[in-house]
Short mmCIF file of C-alpha atoms in Angstrom, two decimals:
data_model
loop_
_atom_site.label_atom_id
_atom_site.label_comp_id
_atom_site.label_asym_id
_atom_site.label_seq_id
_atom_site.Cartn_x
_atom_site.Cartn_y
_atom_site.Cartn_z
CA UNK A 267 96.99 107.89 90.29
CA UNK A 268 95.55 106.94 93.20
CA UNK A 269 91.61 106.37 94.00
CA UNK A 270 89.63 105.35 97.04
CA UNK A 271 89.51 102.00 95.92
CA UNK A 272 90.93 99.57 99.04
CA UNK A 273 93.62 97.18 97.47
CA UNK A 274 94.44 96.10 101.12
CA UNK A 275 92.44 96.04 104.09
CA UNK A 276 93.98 94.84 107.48
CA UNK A 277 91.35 94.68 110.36
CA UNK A 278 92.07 93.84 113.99
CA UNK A 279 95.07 91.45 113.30
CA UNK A 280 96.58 89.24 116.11
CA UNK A 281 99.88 86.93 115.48
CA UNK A 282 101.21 85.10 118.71
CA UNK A 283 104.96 84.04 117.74
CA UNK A 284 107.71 83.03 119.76
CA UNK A 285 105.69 83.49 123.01
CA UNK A 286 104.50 86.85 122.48
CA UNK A 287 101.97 88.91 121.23
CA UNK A 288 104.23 90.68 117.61
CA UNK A 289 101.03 92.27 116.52
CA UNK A 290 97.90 93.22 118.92
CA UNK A 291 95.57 95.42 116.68
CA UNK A 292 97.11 96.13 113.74
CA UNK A 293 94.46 98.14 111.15
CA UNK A 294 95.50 99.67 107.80
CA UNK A 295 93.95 100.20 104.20
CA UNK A 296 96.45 100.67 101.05
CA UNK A 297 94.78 102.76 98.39
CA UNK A 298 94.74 101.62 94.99
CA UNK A 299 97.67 103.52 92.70
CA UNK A 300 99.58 104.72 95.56
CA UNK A 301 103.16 103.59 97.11
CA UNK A 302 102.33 102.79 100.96
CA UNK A 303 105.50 101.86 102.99
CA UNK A 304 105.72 100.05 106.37
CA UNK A 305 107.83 101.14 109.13
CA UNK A 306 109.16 100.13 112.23
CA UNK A 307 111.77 99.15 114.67
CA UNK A 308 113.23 95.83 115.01
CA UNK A 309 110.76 93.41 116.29
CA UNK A 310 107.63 95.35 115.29
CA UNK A 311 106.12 92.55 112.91
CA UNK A 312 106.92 94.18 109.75
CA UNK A 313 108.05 90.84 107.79
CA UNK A 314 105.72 89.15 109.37
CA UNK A 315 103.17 91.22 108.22
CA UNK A 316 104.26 90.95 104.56
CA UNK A 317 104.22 87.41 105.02
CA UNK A 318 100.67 87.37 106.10
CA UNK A 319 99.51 89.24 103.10
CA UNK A 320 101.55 87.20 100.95
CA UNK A 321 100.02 84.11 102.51
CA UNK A 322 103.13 82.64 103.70
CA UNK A 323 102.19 82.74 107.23
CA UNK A 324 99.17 83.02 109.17
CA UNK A 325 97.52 85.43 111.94
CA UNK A 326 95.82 84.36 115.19
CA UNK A 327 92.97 86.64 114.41
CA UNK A 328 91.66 89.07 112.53
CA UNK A 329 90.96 90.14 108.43
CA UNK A 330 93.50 90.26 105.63
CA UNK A 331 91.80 91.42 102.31
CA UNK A 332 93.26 91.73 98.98
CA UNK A 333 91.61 93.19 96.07
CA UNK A 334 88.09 92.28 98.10
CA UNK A 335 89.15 88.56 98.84
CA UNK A 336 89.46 87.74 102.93
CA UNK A 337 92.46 85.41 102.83
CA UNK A 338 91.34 83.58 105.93
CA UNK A 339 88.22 81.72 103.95
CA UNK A 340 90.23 82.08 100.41
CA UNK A 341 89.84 78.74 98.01
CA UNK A 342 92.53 77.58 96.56
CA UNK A 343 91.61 78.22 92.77
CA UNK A 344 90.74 81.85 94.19
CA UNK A 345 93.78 82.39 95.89
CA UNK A 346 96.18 80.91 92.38
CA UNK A 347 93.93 83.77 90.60
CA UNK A 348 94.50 86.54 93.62
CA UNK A 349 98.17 85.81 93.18
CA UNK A 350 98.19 86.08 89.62
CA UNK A 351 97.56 89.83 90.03
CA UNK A 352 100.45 90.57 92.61
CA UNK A 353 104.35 90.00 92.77
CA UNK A 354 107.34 90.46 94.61
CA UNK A 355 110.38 91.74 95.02
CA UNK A 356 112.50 89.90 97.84
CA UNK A 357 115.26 91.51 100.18
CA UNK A 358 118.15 88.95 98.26
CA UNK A 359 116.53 89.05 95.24
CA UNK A 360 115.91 85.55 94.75
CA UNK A 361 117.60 85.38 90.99
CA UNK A 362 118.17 82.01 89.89
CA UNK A 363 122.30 81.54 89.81
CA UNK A 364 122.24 79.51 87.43
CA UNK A 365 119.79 81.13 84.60
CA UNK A 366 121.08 84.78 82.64
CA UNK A 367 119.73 87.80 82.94
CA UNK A 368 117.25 87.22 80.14
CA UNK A 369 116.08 83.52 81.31
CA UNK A 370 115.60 85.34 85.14
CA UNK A 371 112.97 87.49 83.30
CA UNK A 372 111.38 84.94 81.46
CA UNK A 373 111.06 82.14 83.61
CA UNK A 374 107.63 83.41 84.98
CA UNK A 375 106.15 83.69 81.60
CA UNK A 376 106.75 79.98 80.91
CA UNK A 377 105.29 79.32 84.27
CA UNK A 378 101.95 80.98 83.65
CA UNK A 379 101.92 81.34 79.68
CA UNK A 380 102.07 77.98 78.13
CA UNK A 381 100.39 79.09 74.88
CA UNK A 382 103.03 81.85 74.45
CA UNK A 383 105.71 81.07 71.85
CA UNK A 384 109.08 81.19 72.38
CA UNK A 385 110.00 84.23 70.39
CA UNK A 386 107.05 86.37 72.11
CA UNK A 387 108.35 85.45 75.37
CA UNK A 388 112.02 86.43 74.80
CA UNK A 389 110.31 89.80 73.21
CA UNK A 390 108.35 90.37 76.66
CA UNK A 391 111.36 89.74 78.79
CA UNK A 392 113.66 91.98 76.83
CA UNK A 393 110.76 94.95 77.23
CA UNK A 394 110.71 94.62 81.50
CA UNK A 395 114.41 94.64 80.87
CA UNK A 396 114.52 97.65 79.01
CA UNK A 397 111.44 99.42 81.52
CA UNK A 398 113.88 99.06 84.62
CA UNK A 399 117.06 100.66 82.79
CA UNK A 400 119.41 97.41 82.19
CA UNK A 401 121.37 97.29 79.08
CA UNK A 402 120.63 95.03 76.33
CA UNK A 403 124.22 93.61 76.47
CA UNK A 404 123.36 92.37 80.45
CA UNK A 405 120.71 90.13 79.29
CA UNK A 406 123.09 86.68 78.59
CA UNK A 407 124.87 88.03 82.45
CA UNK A 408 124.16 85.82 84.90
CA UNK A 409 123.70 87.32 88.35
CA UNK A 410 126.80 86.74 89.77
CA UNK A 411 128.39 89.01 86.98
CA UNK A 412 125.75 91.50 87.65
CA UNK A 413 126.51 94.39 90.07
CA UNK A 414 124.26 94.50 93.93
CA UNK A 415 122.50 97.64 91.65
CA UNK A 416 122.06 95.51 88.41
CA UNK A 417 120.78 92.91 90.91
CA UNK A 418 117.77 94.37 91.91
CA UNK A 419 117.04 96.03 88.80
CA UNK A 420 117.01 92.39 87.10
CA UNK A 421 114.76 91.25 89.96
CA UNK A 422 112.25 93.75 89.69
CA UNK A 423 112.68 93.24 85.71
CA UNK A 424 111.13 89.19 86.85
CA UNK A 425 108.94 90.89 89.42
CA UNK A 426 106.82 92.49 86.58
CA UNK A 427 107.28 90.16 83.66
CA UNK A 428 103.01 88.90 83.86
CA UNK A 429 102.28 92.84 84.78
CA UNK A 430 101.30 92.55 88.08
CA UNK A 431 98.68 95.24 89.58
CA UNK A 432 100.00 95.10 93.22
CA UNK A 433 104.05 95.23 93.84
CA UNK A 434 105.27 94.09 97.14
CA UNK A 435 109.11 95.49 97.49
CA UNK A 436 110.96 93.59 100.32
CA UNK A 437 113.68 96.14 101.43
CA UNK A 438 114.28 97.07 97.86
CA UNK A 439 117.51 99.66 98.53
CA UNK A 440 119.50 96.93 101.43
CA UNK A 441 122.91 96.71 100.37
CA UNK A 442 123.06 99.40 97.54
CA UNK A 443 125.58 102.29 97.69
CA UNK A 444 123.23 105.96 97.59
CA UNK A 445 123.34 106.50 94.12
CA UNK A 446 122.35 103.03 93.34
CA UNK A 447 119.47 103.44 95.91
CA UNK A 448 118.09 106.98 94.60
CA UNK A 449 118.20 105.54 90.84
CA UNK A 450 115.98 102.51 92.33
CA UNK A 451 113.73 104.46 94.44
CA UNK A 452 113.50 107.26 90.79
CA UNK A 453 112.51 103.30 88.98
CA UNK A 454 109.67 102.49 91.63
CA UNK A 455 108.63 105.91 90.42
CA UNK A 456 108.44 105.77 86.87
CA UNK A 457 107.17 102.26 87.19
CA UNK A 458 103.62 103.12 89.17
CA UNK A 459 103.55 105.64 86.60
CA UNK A 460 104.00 103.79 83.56
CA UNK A 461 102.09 100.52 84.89
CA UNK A 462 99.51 101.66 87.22
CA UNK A 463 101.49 100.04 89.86
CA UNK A 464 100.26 100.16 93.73
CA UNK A 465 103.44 99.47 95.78
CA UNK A 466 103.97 98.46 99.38
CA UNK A 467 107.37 98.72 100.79
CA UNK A 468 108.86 97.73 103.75
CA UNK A 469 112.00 99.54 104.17
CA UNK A 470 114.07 101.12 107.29
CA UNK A 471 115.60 103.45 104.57
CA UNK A 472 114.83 106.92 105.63
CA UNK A 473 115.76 108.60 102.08
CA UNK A 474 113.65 106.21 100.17
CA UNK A 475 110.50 106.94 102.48
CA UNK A 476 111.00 110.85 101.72
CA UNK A 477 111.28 109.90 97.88
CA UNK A 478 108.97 107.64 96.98
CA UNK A 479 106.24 106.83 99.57
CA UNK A 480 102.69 108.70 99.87
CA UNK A 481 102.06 107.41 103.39
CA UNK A 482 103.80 105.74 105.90
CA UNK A 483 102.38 102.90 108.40
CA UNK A 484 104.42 102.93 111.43
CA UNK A 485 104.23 99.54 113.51
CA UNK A 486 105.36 99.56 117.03
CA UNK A 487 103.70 97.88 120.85
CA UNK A 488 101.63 95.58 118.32
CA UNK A 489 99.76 98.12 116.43
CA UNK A 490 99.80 100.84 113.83
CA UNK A 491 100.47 104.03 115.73
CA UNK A 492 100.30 106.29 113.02
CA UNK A 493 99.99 106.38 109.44
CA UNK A 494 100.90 109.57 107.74
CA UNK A 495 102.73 111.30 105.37
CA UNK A 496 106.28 112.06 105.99
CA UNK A 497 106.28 115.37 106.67
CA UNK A 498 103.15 114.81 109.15
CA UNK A 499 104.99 111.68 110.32
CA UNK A 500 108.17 112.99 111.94
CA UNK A 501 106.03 115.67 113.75
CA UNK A 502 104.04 112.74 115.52
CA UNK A 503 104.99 112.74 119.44
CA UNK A 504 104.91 109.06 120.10
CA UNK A 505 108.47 108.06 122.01
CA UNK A 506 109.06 105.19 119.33
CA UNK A 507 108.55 107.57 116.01
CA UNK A 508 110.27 109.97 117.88
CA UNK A 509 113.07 108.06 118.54
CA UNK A 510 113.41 105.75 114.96
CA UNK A 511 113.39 109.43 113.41
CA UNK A 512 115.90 111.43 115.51
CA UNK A 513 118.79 110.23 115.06
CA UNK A 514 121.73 111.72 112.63
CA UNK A 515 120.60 109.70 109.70
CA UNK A 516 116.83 110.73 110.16
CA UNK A 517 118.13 114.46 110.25
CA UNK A 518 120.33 113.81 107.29
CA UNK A 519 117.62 112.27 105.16
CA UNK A 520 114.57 115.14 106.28
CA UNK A 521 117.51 117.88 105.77
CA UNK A 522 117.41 116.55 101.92
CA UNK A 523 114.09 116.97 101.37
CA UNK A 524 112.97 120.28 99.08
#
């Protein structure tokens, strides 16, 4: 459910790359329990603004918080706590080739949970595998025998193993055929539901932002220029929303909706 409670706040952010200015002013707050999604054309900053709150990059200017803690001044025992309490979910999935299904999933919990016994840990991994809807029999797979749909599933399965509180999703539904990507987008679903989850996706799919998201933060010229639900988003008269909305996919994907 969501609350007022800021997970994310982004305040007057600058980033200079490649000899120009990718974001200007960018502002936005992401509300604890909801699913927020980032939008954009190419070149708006969107990765690199997932990289800034994921600390993998850093802005010119301006405040990143998460859960109350401005990255900019973070220490680093506060930041190794801070990113105990979020995950991710890359755009290729980032599986380990050479580990199954099952040691995918339980490779973070020997990373954080030393004390954990063996058996426990194999229990843990096999309930994340169950919550995103793989088989038991897919657990000794290894990703290369898994399907692009099995894929993700298994990577989200590692991206909650230590129960995270904030989900990142990286282009969760890229490559997937449409039924594979509506029985992903029905997973993010059920698993804010069932874990209290607060997403943020950044996604150019049009059907997944009618399906799953609350609001929508669309970047373009360096800033936000409108955040919004969908329905009050694609009524916005701003040439760019106008424009990444119009065409026959964007028609397609709002003709869908109930």
């Amino acid at each position: 459910m969501t609350t007022q409670e800021n997970v994310i706040e982004i305040s007057n952010l600058k980033t200079y790359l490649g000899g120009e200015w990718v974001h200007k002013n960018v502002n936005l707050t992401v509300k604890r329990g909801e699913i927020f999604a980032i939008v954009g054309g190419s070149g708006s900053g969107k990765t690199t603004l997932l990289r800034e709150m994921l600390m993998l990059e850093q802005p010119d200017a301006g405040s990143v918080k998460i859960f109350n803690q401005e990255l900019a001044t973070i220490t680093p025992d506060e930041l190794l706590n801070l990113q105990q309490r979020w995950s991710v979910l890359f755009q290729q999935n980032a599986l380990f080739s050479s580990l199954n299904l099952l040691q995918n999933v339980s490779f973070p919990l020997h990373e954080q949970h030393l004390t954990i016994d063996a058996k426990t840990i194999r229990e843990l991994a096999l309930l994340k595998i169950h919550l995103v809807g793989l088989p038991v029999e897919s657990v000794v797979k290894y990703p290369a025998q898994l399907s692009g749909g099995m894929q993700k599933r298994a990577a989200l399965a590692r991206a909650i193993a230590l129960d995270p509180e904030l989900l990142f999703l990286d282009e969760p539904t890229s490559g997937l055929d449409p039924s594979s990507s509506s029985g992903l987008d029905e997973l993010i679903l059920n698993l804010r539901m069932m874990m209290g989850l607060t997403i943020v996706i950044i996604t150019h799919d049009l059907d997944t932002l009618w399906r799953v998201a609350d609001r929508v933060a669309f970047l373009g010229e360096g800033e936000v220029l409108c955040i919004d639900t969908m329905p009050n988003l694609i009524k916005n008269k701003h040439p760019l929303i106008q424009e990444f909305f119009s065409g026959p996919r964007g028609r397609a994907a709002q003709k869908d909706q109930p």
